[in-house]
Coordinates of C-alpha atoms in Angstrom, one line a residue:
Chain K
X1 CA -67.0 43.8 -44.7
X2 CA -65.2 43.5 -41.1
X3 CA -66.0 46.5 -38.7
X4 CA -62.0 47.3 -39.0
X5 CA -62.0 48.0 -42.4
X6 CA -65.5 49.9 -42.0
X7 CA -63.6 51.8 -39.3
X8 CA -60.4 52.6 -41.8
X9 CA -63.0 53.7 -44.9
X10 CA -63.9 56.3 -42.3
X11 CA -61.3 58.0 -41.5
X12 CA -59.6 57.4 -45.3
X13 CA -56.8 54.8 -44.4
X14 CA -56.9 51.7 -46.4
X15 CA -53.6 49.4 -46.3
X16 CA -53.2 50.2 -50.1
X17 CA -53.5 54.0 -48.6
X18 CA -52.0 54.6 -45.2
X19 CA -51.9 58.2 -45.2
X20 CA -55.1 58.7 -46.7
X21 CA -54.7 60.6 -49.9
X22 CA -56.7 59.1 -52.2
X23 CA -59.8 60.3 -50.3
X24 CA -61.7 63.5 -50.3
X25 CA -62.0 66.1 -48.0
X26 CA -64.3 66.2 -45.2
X27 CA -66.8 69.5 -46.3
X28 CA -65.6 72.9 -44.8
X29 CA -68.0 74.1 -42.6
X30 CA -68.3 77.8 -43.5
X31 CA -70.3 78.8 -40.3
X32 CA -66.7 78.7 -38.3
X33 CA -65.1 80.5 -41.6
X34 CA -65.6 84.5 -41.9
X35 CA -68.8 84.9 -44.8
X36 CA -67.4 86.7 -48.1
X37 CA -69.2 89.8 -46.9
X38 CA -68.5 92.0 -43.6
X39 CA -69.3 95.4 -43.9
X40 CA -66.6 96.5 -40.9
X41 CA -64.1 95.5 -42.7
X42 CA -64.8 97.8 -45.3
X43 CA -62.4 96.0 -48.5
X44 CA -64.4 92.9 -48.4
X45 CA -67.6 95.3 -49.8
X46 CA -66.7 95.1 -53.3
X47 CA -64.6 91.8 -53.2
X48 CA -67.0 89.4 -52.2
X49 CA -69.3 87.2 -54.1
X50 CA -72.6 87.8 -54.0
X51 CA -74.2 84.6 -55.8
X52 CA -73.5 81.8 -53.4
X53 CA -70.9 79.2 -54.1
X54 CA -71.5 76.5 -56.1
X55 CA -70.7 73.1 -54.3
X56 CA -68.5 70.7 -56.2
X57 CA -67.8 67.0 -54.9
X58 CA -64.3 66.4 -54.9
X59 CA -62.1 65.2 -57.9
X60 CA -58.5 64.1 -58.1
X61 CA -58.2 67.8 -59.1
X62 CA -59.4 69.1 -55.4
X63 CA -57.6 66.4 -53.5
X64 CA -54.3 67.0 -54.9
X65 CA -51.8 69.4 -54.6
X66 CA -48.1 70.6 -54.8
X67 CA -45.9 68.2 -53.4
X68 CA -42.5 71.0 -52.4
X69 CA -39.2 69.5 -51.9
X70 CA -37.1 70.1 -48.5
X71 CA -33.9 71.2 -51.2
X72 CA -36.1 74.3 -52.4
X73 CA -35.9 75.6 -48.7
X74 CA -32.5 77.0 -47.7
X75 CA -31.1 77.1 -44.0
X76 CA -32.4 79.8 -42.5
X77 CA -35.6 80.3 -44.3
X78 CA -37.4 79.9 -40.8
X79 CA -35.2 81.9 -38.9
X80 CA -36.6 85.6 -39.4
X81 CA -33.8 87.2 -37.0
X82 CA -30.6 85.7 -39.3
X83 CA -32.5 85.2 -42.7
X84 CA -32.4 89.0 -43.7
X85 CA -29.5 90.4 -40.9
X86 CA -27.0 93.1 -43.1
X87 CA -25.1 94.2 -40.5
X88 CA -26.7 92.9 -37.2
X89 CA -29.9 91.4 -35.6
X90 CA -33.1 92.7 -35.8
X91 CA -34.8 95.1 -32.5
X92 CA -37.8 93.9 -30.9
X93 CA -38.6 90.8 -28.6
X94 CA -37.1 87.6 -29.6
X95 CA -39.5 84.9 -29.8
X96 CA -39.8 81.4 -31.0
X97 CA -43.2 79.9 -32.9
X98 CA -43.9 76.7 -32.8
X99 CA -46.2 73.8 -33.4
X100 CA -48.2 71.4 -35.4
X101 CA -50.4 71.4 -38.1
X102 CA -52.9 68.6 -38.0
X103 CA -55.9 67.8 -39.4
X104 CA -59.4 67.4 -38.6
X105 CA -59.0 63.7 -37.5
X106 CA -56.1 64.6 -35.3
X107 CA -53.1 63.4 -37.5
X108 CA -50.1 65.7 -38.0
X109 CA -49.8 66.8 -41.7
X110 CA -46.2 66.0 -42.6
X111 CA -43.9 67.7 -45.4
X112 CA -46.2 70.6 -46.0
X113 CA -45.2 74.2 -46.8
X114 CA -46.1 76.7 -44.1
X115 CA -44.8 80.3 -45.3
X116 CA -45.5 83.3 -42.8
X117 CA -44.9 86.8 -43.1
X118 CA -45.2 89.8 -40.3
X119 CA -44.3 93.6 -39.7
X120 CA -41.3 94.0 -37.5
X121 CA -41.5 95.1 -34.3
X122 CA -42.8 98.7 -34.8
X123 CA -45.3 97.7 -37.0
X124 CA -43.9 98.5 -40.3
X125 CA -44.0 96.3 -43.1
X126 CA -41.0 95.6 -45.4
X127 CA -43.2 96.3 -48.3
X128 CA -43.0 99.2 -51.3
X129 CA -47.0 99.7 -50.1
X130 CA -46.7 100.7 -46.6
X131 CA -46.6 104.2 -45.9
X132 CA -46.4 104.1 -42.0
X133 CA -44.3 106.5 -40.4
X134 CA -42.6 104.0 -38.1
X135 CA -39.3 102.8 -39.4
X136 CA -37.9 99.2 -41.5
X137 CA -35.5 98.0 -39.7
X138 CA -32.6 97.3 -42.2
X139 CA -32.2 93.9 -40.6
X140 CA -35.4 92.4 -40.4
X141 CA -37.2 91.0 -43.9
X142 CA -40.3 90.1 -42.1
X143 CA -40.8 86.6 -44.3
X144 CA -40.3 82.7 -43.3
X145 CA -41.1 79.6 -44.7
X146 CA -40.4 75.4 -43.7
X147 CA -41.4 72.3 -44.3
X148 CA -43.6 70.3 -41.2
X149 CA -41.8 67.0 -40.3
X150 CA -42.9 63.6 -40.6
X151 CA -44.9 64.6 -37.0
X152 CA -46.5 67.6 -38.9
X153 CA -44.2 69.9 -36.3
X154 CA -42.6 73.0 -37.6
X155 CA -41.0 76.0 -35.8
X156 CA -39.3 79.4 -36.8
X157 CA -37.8 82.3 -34.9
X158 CA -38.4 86.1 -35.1
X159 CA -39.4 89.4 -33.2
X160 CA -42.7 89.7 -32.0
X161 CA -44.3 92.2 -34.6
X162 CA -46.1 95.5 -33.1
X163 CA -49.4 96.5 -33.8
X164 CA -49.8 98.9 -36.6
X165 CA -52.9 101.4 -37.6
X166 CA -54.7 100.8 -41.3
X167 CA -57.2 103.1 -43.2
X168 CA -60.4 101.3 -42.0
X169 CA -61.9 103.8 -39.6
X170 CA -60.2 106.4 -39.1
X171 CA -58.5 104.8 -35.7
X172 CA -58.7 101.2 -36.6
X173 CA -55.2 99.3 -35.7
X174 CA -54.6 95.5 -36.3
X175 CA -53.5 93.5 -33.4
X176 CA -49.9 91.8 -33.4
X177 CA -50.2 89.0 -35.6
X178 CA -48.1 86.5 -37.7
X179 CA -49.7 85.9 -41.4
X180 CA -50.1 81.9 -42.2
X181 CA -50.2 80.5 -45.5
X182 CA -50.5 76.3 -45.3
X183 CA -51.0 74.1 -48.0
X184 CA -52.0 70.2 -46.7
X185 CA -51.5 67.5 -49.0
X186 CA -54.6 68.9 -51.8
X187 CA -55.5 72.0 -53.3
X188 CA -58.7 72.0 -51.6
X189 CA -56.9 72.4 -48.1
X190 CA -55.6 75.6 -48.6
X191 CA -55.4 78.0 -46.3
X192 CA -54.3 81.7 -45.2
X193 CA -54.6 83.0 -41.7
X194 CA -52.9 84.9 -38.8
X195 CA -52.1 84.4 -35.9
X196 CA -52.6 86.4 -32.8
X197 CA -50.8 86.4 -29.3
X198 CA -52.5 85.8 -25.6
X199 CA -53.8 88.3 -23.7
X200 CA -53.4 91.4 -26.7
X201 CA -56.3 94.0 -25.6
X202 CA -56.4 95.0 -29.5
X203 CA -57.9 91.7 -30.5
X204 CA -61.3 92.3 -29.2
X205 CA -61.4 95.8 -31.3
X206 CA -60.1 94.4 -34.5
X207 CA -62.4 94.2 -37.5
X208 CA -60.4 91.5 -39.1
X209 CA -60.7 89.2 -36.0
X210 CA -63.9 89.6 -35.6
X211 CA -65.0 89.0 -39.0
X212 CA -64.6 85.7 -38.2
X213 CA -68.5 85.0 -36.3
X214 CA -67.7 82.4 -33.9
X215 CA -66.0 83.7 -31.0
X216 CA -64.7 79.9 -30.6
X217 CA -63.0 79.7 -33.4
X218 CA -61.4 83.1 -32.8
X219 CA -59.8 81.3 -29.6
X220 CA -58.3 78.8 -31.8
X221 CA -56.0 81.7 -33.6
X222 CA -54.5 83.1 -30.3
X223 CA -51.4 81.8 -29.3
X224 CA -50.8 81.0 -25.7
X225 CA -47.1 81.9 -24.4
X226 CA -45.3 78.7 -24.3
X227 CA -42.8 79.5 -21.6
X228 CA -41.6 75.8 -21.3
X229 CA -40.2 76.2 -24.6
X230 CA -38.3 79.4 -24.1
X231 CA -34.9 79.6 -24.4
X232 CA -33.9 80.8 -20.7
X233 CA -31.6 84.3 -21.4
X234 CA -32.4 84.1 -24.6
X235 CA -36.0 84.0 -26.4
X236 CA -39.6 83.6 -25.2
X237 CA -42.0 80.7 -27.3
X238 CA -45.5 80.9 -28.4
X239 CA -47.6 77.7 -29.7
X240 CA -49.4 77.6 -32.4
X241 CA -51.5 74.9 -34.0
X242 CA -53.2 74.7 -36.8
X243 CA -56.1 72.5 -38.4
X244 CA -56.8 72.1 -41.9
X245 CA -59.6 70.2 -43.3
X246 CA -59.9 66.2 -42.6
X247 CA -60.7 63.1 -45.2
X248 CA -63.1 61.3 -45.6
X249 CA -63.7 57.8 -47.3
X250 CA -61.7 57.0 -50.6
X251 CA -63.0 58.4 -54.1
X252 CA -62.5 55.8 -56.3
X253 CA -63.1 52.1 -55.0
X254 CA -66.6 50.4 -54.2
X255 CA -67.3 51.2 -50.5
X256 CA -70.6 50.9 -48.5
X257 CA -71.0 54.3 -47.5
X258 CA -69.7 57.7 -48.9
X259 CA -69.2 58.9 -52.3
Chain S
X1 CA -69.1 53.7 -24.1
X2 CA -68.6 54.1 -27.8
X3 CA -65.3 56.0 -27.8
X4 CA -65.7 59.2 -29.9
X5 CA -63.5 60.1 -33.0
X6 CA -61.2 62.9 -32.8
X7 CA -62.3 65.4 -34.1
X8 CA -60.7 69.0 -34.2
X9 CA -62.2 71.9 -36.1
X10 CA -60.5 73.4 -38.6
X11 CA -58.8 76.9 -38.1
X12 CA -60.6 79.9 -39.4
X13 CA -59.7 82.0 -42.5
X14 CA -58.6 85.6 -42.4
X15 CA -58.0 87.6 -45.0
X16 CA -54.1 87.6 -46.4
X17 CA -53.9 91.5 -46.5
X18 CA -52.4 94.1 -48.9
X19 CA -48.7 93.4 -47.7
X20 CA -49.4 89.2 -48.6
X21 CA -46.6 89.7 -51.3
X22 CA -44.0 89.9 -48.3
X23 CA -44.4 86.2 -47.3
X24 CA -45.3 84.6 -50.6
X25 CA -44.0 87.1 -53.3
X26 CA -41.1 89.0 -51.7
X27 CA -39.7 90.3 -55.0
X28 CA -42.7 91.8 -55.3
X29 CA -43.1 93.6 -52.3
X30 CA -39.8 95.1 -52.9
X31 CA -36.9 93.0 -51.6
X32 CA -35.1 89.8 -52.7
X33 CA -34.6 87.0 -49.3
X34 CA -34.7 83.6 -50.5
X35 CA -32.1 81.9 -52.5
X36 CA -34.9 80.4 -54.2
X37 CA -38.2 81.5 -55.2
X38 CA -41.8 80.4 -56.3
X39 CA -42.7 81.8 -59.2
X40 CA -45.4 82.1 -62.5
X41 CA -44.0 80.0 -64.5
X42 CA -44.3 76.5 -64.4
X43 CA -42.3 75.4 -67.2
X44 CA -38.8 74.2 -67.9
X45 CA -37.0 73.7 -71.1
X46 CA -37.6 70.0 -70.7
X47 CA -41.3 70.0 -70.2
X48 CA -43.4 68.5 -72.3
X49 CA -46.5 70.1 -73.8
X50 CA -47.9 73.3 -76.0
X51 CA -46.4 76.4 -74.1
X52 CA -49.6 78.9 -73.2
X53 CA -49.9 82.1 -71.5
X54 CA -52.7 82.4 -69.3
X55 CA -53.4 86.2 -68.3
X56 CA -56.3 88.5 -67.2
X57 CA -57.6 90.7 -64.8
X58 CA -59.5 90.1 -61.3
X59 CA -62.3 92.6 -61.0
X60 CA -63.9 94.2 -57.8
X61 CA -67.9 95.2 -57.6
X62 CA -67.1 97.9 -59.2
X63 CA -65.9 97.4 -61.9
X64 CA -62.0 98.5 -61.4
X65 CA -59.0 95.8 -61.2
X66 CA -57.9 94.6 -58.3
X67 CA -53.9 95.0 -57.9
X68 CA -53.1 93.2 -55.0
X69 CA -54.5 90.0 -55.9
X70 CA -52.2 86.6 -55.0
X71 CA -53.5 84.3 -57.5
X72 CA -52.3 80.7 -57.6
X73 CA -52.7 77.8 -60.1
X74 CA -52.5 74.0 -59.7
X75 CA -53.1 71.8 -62.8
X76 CA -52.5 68.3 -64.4
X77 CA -50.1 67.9 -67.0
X78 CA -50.3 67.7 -70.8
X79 CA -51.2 64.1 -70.4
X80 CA -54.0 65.1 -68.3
X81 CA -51.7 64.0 -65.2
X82 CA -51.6 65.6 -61.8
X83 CA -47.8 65.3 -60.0
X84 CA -48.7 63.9 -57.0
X85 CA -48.9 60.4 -55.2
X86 CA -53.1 60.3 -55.3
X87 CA -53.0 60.5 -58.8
X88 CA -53.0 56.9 -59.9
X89 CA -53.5 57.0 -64.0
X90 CA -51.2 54.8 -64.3
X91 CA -52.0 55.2 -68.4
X92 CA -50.6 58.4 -68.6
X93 CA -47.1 59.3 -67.7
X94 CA -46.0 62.0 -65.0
X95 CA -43.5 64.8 -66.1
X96 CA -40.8 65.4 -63.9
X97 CA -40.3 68.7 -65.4
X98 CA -43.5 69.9 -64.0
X99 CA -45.2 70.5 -60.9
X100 CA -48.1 71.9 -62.4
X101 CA -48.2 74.6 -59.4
X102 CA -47.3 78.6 -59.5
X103 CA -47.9 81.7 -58.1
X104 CA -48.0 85.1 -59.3
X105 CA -49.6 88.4 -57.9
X106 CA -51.9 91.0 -59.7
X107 CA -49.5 93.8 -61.3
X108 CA -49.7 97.1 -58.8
X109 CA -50.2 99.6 -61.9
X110 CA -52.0 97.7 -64.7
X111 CA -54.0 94.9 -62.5
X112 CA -52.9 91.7 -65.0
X113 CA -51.8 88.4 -63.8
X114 CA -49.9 86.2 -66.0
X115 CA -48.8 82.4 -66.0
X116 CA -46.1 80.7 -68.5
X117 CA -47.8 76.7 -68.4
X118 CA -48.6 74.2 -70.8
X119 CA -52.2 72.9 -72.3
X120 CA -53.1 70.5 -69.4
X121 CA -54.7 67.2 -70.6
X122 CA -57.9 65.9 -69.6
X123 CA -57.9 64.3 -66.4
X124 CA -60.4 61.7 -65.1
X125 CA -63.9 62.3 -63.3
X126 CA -65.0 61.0 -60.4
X127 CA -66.1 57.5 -60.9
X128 CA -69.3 57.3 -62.9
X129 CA -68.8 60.4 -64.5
X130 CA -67.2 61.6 -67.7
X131 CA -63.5 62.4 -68.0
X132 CA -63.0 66.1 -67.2
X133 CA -62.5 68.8 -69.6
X134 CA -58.9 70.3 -69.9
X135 CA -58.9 73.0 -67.0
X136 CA -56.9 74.9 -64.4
X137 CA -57.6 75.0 -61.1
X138 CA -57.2 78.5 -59.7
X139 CA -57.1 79.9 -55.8
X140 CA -57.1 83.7 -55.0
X141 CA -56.8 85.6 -52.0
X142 CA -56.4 89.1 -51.0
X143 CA -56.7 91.8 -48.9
X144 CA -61.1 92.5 -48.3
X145 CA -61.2 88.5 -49.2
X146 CA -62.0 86.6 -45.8
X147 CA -61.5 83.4 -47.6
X148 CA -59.9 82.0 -50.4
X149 CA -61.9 81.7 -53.7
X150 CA -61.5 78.5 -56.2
X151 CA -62.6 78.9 -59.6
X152 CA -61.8 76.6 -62.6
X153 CA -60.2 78.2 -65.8
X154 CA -61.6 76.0 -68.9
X155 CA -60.3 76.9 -72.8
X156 CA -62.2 78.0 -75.7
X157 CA -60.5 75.9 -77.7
X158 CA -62.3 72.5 -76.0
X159 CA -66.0 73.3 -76.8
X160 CA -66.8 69.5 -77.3
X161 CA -64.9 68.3 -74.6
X162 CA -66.3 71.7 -72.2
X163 CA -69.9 70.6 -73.5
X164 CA -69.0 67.1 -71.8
X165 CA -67.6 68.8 -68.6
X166 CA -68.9 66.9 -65.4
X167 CA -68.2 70.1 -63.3
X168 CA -69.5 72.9 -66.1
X169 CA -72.6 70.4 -66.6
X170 CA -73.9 70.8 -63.0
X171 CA -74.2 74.9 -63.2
X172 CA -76.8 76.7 -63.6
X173 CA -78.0 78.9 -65.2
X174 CA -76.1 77.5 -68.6
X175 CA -74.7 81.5 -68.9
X176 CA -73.5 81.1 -66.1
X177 CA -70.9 78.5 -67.2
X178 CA -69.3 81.2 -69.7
X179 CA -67.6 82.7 -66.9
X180 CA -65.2 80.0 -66.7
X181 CA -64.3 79.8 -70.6
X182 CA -60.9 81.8 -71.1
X183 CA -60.7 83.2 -74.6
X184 CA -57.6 82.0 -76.8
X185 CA -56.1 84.6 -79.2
X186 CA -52.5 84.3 -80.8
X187 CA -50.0 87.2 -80.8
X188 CA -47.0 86.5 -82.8
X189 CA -46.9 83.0 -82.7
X190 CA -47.6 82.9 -78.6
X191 CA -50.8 81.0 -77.9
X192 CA -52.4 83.5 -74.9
X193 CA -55.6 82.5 -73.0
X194 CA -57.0 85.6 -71.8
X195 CA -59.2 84.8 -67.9
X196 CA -60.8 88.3 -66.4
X197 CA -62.4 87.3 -63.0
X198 CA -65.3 88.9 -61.9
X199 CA -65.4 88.5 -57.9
X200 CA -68.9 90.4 -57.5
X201 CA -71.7 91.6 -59.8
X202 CA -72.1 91.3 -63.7
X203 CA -71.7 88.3 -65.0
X204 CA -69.8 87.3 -61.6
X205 CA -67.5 84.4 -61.8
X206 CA -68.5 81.3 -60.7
X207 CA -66.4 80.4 -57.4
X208 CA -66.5 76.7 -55.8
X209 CA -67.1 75.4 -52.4
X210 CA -64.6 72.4 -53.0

């Protein structure tokens, strides 16, 4: 076997395979992940598991996944100021989000859903549950969604949401954040997170943040301003990238190593 | 120098909150956005297979129902088939008329979850193993869940091909496998396969690290 194709079993790419699918996933590391259980944030109490999980080598059941089509998506599904505007645009600051998802070998993950959701920008949600005094605003849904390109880029525009308070302790208020939900290219890259913005003095208080051990990895979900990207007169930009789990060599042929 | 491999880290979990039916289930948040919508039912009139429900309950430590639960399935088809490019059984035909994906969320009052699928078939093992029992893959997560859970729903129905299960033959204890076993009953002609999930404490699900 030639070092080149030793190389290519690595990192999942085989000529029969370019973009890797058939192989399985690299194995999440859980120490970067928040554990099941953290007492602070008091929900995850009774909703976490507590026999340990039970580790399952991939199948062609964990490495594949939805495949969505760019014709379910309509035109300004990733424009959160026109996608829900009655009779005007929404209040708050106008910003832009952009950037790539990848994964874990560096490649861009390319026609994947990415679906986001937020408060607007007084920190009320547009959702029969929330309670909080501050008001909807009747032109802002709060909810995006878009396909990456062939590059794994994607971008959407809204208002930057506001912080809001939530029955934790009794003074406990979330951070400004965007909710993420990503698929990849298998089920067993799925993923929900949020993202936070640069230089917010809430995030070091939040619960939900700081579930998350590593204080790393919490880095790696704050968005830097992106002022090169702004829109002069019109809207600021923040980057965001984000990095689902990587393959590994392919399931089902002979190989010298893996599997 | 041997050039090092790229390698990024993946980005953390967080939890997807109590308002996560905003972003992936606006309907059920309260408002209607998108001209079209995901949804819990994955069939059409043109698919092909034995229509099943697939309902249940997702219970906390405590024993009560969790009602803000997104849950989401992802199965093969009723040849045993998954619709997408990795899955290479070339025996066994795809069915355009199914994606073999959906999403509902936990009802707010009563706590039940419901899917409208088919019967998936058996789909292969990983090589050297035996074919895998028919079984849906399932993925929750929720406000006070950090990260996602996958569990496997498996059918009452199978026992021989369940007793043959590569994945149900590697847990232990055996009673432990149970908790994957949805019950089927039939009301009025409607075949109905009833999956309560227990996320903590007696007889606790079984969740995956996959």
């Amino acid at each position: 076997m030639s070092v080149e194709r030793i190389r290519s079993d690595v990192r999942g790419i085989t000529p029969e395979d370019p973009l890797g699918l058939d192989s399985e996933f690299i194995q999440r590391d859980r120490s970067i992940h928040p554990p099941a259980f953290t007492p602070n944030y008091k929900t995850s109490a009774l909703r976490s598991p507590r026999i340990p999980l039970w580790s399952l080598q991939n199948s062609l059941s964990e490495v594949t996944g939805p495949v969505f089509s760019p014709d379910e998506i309509g035109p300004l599904d990733n424009d959160l100021i026109l996608n829900y505007a009655k009779d005007g645009e929404p209040i708050g600051e106008r910003i832009i989000v952009h950037g790539h998802v990848l994964d874990e070998n560096g490649r861009g993950v390319p026609n994947t859903l990415v679906e986001f959701w937020q408060a607007n920008a007084g920190g009320r949600y547009r959702h029969v549950n929330d309670r909080y005094l501050a008001p909807i605003d009747p032109n802002f849904g709060g909810c995006g969604r878009t396909l990456t390109n062939a590059d794994g880029y994607y971008a959407f525009r809204t208002i930057k949401p506001g912080a809001y308070p939530f029955r934790n302790h009794v003074n406990s208020w979330r951070p400004a954040h965007i909710h993420f939900s990503i698929f990849g290219s298998g089920f067993a890259q799925r993923l929900i997170t949020q993202m936070y913005f640069e230089g917010d003095p809430l995030l070091r208080h939040d619960v939900i943040a700081r579930t998350i051990p590593d204080p790393e990895a919490v880095k790696r979900l704050i968005a830097p301003l992106d002022l090169d990207a702004a829109v002069p007169l019109d809207c600021l930009t923040y980057r965001f990238n984000i990095v689902l789990r990587g393959r590994r060599s392919t399931l089902f042929e002979n190989k010298l190593q893996g599997n | 120098m041997i050039p090092s491999l790229p390698h990024l880290k993946e980005s953390p979990s967080q939890t997807a909150g109590p308002y996560v039916h905003i972003g992936l289930i606006p309907h059920q948040a309260g408002f209607d956005i998108f001209a079209k919508n995901f949804s819990n039912v994955l069939v059409g009139p043109d698919t092909v297979g034995e229509r099943i429900r697939i309902e249940g309950r997702i219970l906390d430590g405590s024993g009560a129902p969790a009602r803000d639960i997104l849950v989401e399935i992802w199965q093969a088809n009723a040849a045993g088939r998954y619709n997408h490019p990795a899955d290479r059984q070339e025996d066994k035909p795809i069915d355009p008329s199914f994606r073999g994906w959906g999403r509902t969320g936990t009802d707010f009052e009563t706590g039940l979850y419901t899917f409208e699928t088919v019967k998936p078939g058996s789909v292969i093992g990983r090589k050297g193993h035996r074919p895998m029992a028919p079984h849906v893959n399932i993925w929750l997560a929720a406000r006070g869940i950090n990260i996602g859970l996958s569990t496997r729903l498996y059918f009452s129905d199978e026992a021989e091909a369940n007793a043959q299960d590569p994945v149900l033959n590697i847990i232990e204890p055996r009673e432990r496998r149970e908790t994957l076993i949805a019950r089927r009953e039939e009301r009025r002609g409607e075949v109905v396969y009833v999956f309560d999930i227990r996320l903590q404490g007696d007889r606790e699900t079984v969740f995956f690290d996959i």
